[in-house]
PDB file of C-alpha atoms in Angstrom:
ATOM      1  CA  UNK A   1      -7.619  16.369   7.499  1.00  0.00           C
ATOM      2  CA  UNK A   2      -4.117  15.266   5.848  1.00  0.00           C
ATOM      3  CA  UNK A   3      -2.903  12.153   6.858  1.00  0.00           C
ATOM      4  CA  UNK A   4      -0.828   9.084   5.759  1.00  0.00           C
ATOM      5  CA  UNK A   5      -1.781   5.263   5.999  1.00  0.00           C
ATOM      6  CA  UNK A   6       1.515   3.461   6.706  1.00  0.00           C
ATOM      7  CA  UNK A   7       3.231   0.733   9.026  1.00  0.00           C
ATOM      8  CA  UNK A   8       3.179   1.366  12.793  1.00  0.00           C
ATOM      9  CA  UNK A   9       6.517   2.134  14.535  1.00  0.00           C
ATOM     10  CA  UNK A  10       7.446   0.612  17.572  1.00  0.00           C
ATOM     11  CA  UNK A  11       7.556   3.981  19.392  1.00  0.00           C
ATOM     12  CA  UNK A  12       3.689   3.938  18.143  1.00  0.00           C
ATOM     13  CA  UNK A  13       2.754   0.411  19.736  1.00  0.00           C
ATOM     14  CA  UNK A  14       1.640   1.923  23.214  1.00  0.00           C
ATOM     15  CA  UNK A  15      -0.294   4.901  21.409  1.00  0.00           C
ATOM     16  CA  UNK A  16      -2.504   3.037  19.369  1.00  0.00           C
ATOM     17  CA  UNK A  17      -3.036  -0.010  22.035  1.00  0.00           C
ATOM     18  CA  UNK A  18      -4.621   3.201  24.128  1.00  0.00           C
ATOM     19  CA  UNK A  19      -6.560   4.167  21.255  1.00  0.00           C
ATOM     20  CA  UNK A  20      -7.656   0.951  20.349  1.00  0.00           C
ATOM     21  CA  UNK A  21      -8.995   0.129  23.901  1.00  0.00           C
ATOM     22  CA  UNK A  22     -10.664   3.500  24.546  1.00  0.00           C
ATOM     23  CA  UNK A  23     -12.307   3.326  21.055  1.00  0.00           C
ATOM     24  CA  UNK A  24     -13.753  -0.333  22.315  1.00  0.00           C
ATOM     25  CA  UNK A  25     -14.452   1.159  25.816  1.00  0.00           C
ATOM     26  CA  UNK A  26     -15.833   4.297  24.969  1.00  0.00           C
ATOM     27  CA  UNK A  27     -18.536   3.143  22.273  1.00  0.00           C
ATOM     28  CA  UNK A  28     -19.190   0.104  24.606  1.00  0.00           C
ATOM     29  CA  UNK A  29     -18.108  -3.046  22.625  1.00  0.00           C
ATOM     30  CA  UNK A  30     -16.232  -4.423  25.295  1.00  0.00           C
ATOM     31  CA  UNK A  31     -18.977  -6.888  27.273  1.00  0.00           C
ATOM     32  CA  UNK A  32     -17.238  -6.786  30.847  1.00  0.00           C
ATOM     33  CA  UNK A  33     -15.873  -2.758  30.694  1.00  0.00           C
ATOM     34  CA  UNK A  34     -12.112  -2.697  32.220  1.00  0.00           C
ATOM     35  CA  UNK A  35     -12.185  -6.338  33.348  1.00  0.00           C
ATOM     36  CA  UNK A  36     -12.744  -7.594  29.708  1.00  0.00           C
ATOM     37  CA  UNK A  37      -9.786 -10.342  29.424  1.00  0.00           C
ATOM     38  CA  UNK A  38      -9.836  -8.623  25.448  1.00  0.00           C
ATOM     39  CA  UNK A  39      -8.583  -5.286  26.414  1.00  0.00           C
ATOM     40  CA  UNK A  40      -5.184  -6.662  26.827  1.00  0.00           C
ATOM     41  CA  UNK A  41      -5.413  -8.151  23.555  1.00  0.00           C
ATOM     42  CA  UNK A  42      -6.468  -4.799  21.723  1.00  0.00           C
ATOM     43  CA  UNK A  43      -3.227  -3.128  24.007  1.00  0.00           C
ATOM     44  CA  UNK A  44      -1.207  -6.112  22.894  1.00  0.00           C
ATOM     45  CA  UNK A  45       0.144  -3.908  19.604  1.00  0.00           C
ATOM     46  CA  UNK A  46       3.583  -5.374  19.985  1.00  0.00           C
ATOM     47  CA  UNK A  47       2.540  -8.680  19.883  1.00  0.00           C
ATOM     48  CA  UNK A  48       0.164  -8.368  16.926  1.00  0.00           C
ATOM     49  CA  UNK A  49       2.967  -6.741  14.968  1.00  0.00           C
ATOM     50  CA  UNK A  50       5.472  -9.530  15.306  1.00  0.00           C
ATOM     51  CA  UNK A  51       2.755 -11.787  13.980  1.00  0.00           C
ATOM     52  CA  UNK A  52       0.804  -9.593  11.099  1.00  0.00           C
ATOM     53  CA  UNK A  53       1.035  -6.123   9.644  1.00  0.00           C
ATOM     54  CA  UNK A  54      -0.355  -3.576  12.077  1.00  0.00           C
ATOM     55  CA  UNK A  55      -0.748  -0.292   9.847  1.00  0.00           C
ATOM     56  CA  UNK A  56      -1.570   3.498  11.612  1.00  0.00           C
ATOM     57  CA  UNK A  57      -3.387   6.582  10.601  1.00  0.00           C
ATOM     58  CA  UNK A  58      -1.010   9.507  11.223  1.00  0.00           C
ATOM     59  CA  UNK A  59      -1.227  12.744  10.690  1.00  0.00           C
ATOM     60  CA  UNK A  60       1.042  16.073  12.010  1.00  0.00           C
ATOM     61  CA  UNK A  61       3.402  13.393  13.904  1.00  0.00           C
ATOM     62  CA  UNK A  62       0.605  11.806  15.815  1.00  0.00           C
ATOM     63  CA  UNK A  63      -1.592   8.604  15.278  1.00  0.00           C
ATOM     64  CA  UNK A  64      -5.193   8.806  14.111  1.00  0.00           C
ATOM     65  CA  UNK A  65      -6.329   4.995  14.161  1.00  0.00           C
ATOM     66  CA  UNK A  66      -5.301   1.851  13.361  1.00  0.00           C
ATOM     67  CA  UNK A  67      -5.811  -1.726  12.084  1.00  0.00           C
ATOM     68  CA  UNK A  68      -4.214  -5.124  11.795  1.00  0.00           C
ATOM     69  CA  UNK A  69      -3.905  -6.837   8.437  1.00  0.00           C
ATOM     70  CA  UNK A  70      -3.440 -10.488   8.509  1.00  0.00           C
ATOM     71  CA  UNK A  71      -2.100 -11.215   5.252  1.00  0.00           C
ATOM     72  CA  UNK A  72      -2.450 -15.222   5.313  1.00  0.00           C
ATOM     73  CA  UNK A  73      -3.116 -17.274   8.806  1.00  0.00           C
ATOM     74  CA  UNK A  74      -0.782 -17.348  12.019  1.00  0.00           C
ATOM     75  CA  UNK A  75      -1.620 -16.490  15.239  1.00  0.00           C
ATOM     76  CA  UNK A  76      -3.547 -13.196  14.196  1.00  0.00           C
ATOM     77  CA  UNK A  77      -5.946 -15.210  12.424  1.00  0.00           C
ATOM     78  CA  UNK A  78      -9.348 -15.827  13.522  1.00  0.00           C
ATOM     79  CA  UNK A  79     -11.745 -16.908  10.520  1.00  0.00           C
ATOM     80  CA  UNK A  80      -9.407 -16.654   7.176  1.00  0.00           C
ATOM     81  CA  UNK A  81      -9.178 -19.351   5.035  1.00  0.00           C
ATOM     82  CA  UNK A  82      -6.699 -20.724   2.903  1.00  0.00           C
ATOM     83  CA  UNK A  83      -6.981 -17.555   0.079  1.00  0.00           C
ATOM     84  CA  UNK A  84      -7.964 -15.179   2.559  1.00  0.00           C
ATOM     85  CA  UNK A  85      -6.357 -12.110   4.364  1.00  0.00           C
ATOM     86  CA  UNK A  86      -7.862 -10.567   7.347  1.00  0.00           C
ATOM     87  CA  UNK A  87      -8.733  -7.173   8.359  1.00  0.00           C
ATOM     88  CA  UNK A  88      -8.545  -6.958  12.698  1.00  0.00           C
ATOM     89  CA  UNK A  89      -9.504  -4.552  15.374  1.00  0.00           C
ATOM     90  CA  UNK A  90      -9.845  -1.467  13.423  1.00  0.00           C
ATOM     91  CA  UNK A  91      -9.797   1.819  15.617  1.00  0.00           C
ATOM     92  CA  UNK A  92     -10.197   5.231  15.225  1.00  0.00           C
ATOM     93  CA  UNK A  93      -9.635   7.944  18.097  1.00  0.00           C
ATOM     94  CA  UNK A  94     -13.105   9.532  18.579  1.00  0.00           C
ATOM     95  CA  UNK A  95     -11.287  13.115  17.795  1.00  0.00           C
ATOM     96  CA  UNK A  96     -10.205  12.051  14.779  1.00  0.00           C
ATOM     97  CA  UNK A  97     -13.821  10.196  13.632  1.00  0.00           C
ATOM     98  CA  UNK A  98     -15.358  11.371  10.358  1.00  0.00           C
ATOM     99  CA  UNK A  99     -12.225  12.428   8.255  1.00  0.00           C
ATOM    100  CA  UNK A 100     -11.685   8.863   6.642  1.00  0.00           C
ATOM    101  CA  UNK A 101      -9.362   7.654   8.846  1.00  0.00           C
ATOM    102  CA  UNK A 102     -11.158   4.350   9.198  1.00  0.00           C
ATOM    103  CA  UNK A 103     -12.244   4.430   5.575  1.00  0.00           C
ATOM    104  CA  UNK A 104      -8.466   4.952   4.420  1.00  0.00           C
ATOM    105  CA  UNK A 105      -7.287   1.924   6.612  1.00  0.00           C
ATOM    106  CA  UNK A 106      -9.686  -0.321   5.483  1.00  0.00           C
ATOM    107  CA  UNK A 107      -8.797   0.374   1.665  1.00  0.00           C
ATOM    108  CA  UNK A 108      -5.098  -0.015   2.636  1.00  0.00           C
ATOM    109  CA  UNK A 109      -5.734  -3.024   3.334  1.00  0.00           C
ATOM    110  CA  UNK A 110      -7.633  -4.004   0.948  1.00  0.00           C
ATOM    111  CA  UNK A 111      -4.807  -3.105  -1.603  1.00  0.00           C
ATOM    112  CA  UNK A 112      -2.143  -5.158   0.491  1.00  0.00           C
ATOM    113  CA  UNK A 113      -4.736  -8.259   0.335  1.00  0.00           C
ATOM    114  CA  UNK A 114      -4.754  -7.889  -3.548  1.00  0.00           C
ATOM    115  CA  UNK A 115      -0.954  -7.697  -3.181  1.00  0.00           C
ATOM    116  CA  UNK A 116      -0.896 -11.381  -1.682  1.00  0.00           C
ATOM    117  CA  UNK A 117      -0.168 -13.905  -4.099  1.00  0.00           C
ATOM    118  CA  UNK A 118      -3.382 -16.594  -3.722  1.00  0.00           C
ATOM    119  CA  UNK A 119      -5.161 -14.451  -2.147  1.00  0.00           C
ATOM    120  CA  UNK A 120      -8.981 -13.871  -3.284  1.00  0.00           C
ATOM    121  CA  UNK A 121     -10.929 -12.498  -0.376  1.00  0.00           C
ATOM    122  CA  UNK A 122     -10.462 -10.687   2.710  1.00  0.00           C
ATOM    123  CA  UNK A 123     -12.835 -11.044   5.499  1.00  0.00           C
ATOM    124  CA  UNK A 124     -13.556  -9.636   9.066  1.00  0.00           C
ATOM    125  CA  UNK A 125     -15.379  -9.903  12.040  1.00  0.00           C
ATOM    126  CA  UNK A 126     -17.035  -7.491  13.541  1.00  0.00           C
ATOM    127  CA  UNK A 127     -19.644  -7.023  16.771  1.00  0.00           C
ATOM    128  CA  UNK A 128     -23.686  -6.587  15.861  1.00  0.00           C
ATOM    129  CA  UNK A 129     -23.879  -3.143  17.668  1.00  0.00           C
ATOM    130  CA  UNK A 130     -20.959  -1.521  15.642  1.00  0.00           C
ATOM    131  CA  UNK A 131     -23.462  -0.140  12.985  1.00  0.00           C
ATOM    132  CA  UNK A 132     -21.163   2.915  11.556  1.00  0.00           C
ATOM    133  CA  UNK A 133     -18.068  -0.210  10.607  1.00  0.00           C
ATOM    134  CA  UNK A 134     -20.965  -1.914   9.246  1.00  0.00           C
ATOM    135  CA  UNK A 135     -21.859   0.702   6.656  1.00  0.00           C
ATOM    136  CA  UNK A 136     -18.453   1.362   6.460  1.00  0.00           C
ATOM    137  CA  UNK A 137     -17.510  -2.144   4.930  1.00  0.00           C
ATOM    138  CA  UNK A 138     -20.575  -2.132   3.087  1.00  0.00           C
ATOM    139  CA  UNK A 139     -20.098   0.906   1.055  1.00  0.00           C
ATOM    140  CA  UNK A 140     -16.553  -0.449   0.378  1.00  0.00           C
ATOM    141  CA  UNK A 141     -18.220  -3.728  -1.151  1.00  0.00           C
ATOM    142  CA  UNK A 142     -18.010  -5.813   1.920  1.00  0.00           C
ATOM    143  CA  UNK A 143     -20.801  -8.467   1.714  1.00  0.00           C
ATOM    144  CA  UNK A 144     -22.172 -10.289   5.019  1.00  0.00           C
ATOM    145  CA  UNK A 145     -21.507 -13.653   5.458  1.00  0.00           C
ATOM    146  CA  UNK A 146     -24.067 -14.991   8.385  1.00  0.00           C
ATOM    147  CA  UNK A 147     -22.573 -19.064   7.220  1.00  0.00           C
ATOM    148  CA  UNK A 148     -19.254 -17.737   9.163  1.00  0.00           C
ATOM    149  CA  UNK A 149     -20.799 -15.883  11.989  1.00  0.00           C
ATOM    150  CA  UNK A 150     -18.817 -17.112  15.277  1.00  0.00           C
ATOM    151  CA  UNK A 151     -18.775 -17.080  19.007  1.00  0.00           C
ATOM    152  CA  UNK A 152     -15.194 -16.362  20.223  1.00  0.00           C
ATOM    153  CA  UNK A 153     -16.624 -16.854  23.793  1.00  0.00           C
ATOM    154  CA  UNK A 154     -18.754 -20.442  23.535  1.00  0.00           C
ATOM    155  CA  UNK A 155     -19.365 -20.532  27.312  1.00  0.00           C
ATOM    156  CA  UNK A 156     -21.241 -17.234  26.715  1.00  0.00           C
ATOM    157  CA  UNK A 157     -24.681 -17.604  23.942  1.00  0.00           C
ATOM    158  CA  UNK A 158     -25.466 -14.264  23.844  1.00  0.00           C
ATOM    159  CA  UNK A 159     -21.910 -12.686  21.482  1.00  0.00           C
ATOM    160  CA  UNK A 160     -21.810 -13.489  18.455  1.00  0.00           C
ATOM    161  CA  UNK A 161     -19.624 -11.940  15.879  1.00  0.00           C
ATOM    162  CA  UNK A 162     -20.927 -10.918  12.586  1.00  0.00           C
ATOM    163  CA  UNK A 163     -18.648 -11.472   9.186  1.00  0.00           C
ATOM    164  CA  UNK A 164     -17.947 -10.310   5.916  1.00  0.00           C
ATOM    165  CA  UNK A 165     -16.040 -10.642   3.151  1.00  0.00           C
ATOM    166  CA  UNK A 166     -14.715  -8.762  -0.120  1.00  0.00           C
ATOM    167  CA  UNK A 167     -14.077 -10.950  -2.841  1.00  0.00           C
ATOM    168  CA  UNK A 168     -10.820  -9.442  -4.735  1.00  0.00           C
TER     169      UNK A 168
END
């Protein structure tokens, strides 16, 4: 499959919010289904865009996947550092799964990171039961980093987000 890796369009923000939430719905990484308070937040495409670079996978006038870059801290940031860029809710329709979509984003950003004057590592979080993005950042050169492993709901023991990093 053809397609292009390239900034999303406004008239794209309600397309890949939908993807992005039934990607997180569908393979079950959302803890409490449709009354998970972070579906809005994967919908929210808008929003992310005015505070990072939220990039699409689009082929034949429609979009494939997407991901938000966070090129240096803001809002959008949830474990960078000073140095680091972050890769965010990365989402691929479940038609459009095995023809590097995902793969293609993730290297997209990886070249913008490099891009970033000061900046030496990106890093990511990402949920213990998605096992295909894990071998997915690990056959880019994505290391694990268990010292940075976080709990974005502390009332809750039982999620804990796994992390990684690429050193540029």
């Amino acid at each position: 499959m053809d397609f292009e890796i390239r900034p999303a369009t406004a008239e794209e923000y309600d397309t890949l919010g939908e993807i992005t939430a039934r990607a997180y719905l569908g393979d079950g990484f959302l803890d409490f289904g449709e009354d998970d308070s972070y579906l809005q937040e994967l919908r929210a495409v808008a929003r992310r865009a005015a505070a990072a670079e939220v990039l699409v996978a689009a082929a034949d006038g429609g979009v494939l996947g997407g991901v938000t870059f966070v090129p240096r801290g803001g809002p959008m940031a949830d474990i960078a550092r000073p140095g680091e860029a972050e890769i965010r809710m990365l989402a691929v329709a479940r038609e459009a799964r095995g023809a590097g979509a995902g793969e293609a984003l993730v290297r997209a950003c990886v070249d913008r990171a490099r891009s970033v004057p000061g900046c030496a590592r990106i890093v990511l979080s990402t949920q213990r039961t998605m096992h295909s993005a894990h071998r997915l950042y690990e056959r880019l050169g994505f290391t694990r980093t268990p010292d940075r492993d976080w709990n974005p709901l502390p009332e809750l023991d039982d999620i804990t987000l796994l992390t990684y990093e690429l050193t540029l």
